[in-house]
Each structure stands twice: as C-alpha cells, then as structure tokens.
Amino acid sequence: MIKVVFFAALREQLNCSELSLSSENLTTIADLKAELASKDDKWQQVFANSALLSAVNHDMVNSEQAIEAGDEVAFFPPVTGG
Amino acid sequence: MIKVVFFAALREQLNCSELSLSSENLTTIADLKAELASKDDKWQQVFANSALLSAVNHDMVNSEQAIEAGDEVAFFPPVTGG
Amino acid sequence: MTENTSPEISIQTTDFSLADEVALLEHENACDGAVVTFTGRVRDRNEGKHVTSLTLEHYPGMTEKSLAKILCTAKVRWRLGRVKVIHRVGELFIGDQIVFVGVTSKHRQDAFAANEFIMDYLKVQAPFWKKESTEQGNNWLDAKTSDENKAAKW
Amino acid sequence: MTENTSPEISIQTTDFSLADEVALLEHENACDGAVVTFTGRVRDRNEGKHVTSLTLEHYPGMTEKSLAKILCTAKVRWRLGRVKVIHRVGELFIGDQIVFVGVTSKHRQDAFAANEFIMDYLKVQAPFWKKESTEQGNNWLDAKTSDENKAAKW
C-alpha cells in the first residue's frame, strides 16, 4: 500500500486529508496523480494544477520520482510559511 | 582660531588630545597637516601616515578640504568600532 | 505537538521569547562575536486587506526534515556557531510572533548571510501554509514568485 | 554621557537589553512583519590572541552625526519601519554586548539588507576605536581592508 496525504487548500478542495492505495500498477508519482485524477471531475481538476508539489517520505520530488509499497506520498500547494 | 582634536592611537602617539591654532595661512587640511608635521620629528612621522583620516565639523573630509576660523578639525586612525 | 528531532528546530503552537532564545545562543559562547536574529510577525494588512488572524498548518515530519536540510546546507556554506529555528503553527493574531531564526558566528557577514538564506529557503521549501482571516472571509495565501526568485539567487 | 540628538541613536557606557529594544521596535507597530537584529559582542580571541577586555573610544558629536547619516541613507534605500542603533563605549569584557542594530520593515528583504548596510557603514565611517587588552599587553586594533571592501559593495 501507498499512504497518500493532502495539505492546506488541497486538503480542503478534496475534503480528504489521507487515503491509502494499492501500489500495484503505480510506478511513479505521475502514475499516482493520474490514478487520483481519474476519480471524478473535482479530482481531475485539482490534479491538473501544475503548481502542485509532491513529496515522498518527506522529501520534495518531481513527477518522475519512483514510488513503492510503504511510501508516504504527499501532495500540497506551494508553501507559504515564514 | 582652529580647534584641532586627536583620537585613539594618534592621541596617544602625540600625547595630545586637543590644541588650538591661528587660522592665518591655513587654507586647507593639507596646510594644517604640514603645519602640525613641522613641530618636531615625532609629529612629522605621525602626519606622514597616509592612512590618517580627517574630519571638519564632524564630517569626514579629504586633504583638499578648505578650513576657516571657528572650524573643529579632527585627525584619527581608521575607525574600528562595531 | 510534534516530536522535534533536533534541538535547533522547534515547531510549536506556543509563543517564544526572543530574549531567552538569544540567551541560549550566547550562553558559554565567547567565541562568537556576531548574533543575527530574524523575527517574523503577523501584520495587520496583507495586499490591501485588513487581517484579523492567520492559521498556520504544516506537514509534521517533513517540516523538521526540510528545516534540518536547510540548516545543514547553511552550516556547510558559512562558518556558523549556533543556530535556532522556531516556527509556530495554529491560529495567530496581529503582532504575534510567527517565526524566529537566530544565528551566531565569529563574524557578522556569515551570520547575516546564513540567517537570510535560512529564511529564504524556509519560505519556499518548508511545508507550512497560511490561511488568512480577513473581514472578507478566509483564504489560503498564494505563494509569491518573488520568494521563489529570492531563494534561487543563493 | 553624550547628549543624543536622535531617539534612534544611543552612545552609552551602560549595557542594553535586546528584549527591551525589540519590544520598543514592535510596540504599536502592527504593519511591520519583519524584525532583524544584529548584536556585536566582545570575543575571547582575536587574531590568535586571548583578549581580556576591550576599551572603546569615540568622537562625541561626530559619532552621532555619522550614524544619523548612515540611518538616513538606509531609509532612502530601503522601505523601513523603525530603526535603532546602540553603541557602547568604555571598557567592555568577554561576552559583553558592544553594538545593537535593530530594524523593522513590512518585508524581510529590506530589513536584512538595511541592517547589514548599517553595520557595514558603521564599521568604516563611525568614529569608534577599539583598544584590546591581551595577555601580551594593550594595543589599538587595526582597521580591516575586508571591512572597507564590504562597505564599498553596497
């Protein structure tokens, strides 16, 4: 399984903070995004946003990043702390 | 008269913190330096130091700066505060 | 509260004392002549709107890891003595302290550069998000291109 | 004690409180989100020698005038809220605070830049001189070319 977490505006838009997916057929972040976007129109729209950031196991990554079972993947908007 | 003040290492080398000179024949800082340097070998040596800084009425100036009666002229080594 | 892995990094809901933090940076530290601090506070206005409060969300675990990487990079690039980063989360009000970065060094240039570097990278890499409450309602702040550009200059 | 012409500038023999100074900079100042402070302290070593104390001399009148010019320049170059500069004179010991520069601004970039600018110019233009007491005796410090070069870069 892959644990997927969402933060901030993204979490509110999806009304979801965390979910788990089977890692079967998911090789990269891009695959995972496509899988999530296929859920419905709202998810499709949210994952069409190219500004979205991704992290795997607490490190920022790009869409080509490989993922595997046991990973924690996060999606979130550009950060605005400080 | 021109009031002349000395600070820090310069004050100690000259063993003098303040003196007054007639402004007659003194048109610029360079004139005043030459006048002071003529006092004796020690003063000659001290004023030969090109790193020496000068101020007139609390503003940093160079040797071409004009001076006149009533001015306060200061000579001191490069500053080292902060 | 998040478990903090390094004493140099603290993510907390509670306020902090600038004086206490600087005292810790300076305690038994006679070799560092320069101490630079940055404090970020909640402003009463943002882009023309009156702000009443900010709510800060973060990604526990990743926040500490990303800050640790930023501090590690700063220590490699500059000769630093001690470093401390505190970032508050939760709801904060006008004038409240949000973030503290404190750096000591033998020399001021390293302390200034490292402090600004840490803030610039925190702004674009550490997973914090601000939601603003204004008279017109609540909204998540947009990231600024200027922050991206500023970080890219280092 | 010197009579100070501006509340933004203080030349004093007594110590100062970082916390009190920052509290004044922040008091009823909800528009400035960024506060940067620099504190300079007496180090225990300088160029390989053990320092026991520093004695700071200055040129009363010119000191205040030169600092006022530096602050004025900083305010023209950056968008600043409040500014404070404190410089101590007399004999100071290891770990003692020598100088404080505090700057507030709406944005952090201005606060960082202005604070470092003020320190860089203070170092080369304000008439202060340090005499060092070491185990080898007393000596006036030499000015550093690196300080001249750093100030020239602004």
PDB file of C-alpha atoms in Angstrom, chain B residues 20 51 66 71:
ATOM      1  CA  SER B  20      44.190  75.500  19.013  1.00  0.00           C
ATOM      2  CA  ALA B  51      46.008  56.202   6.342  1.00  0.00           C
ATOM      3  CA  ALA B  66      39.045  74.211   2.914  1.00  0.00           C
ATOM      4  CA  ASP B  71      36.261  75.086  12.497  1.00  0.00           C
TER       5      ASP B  71
END
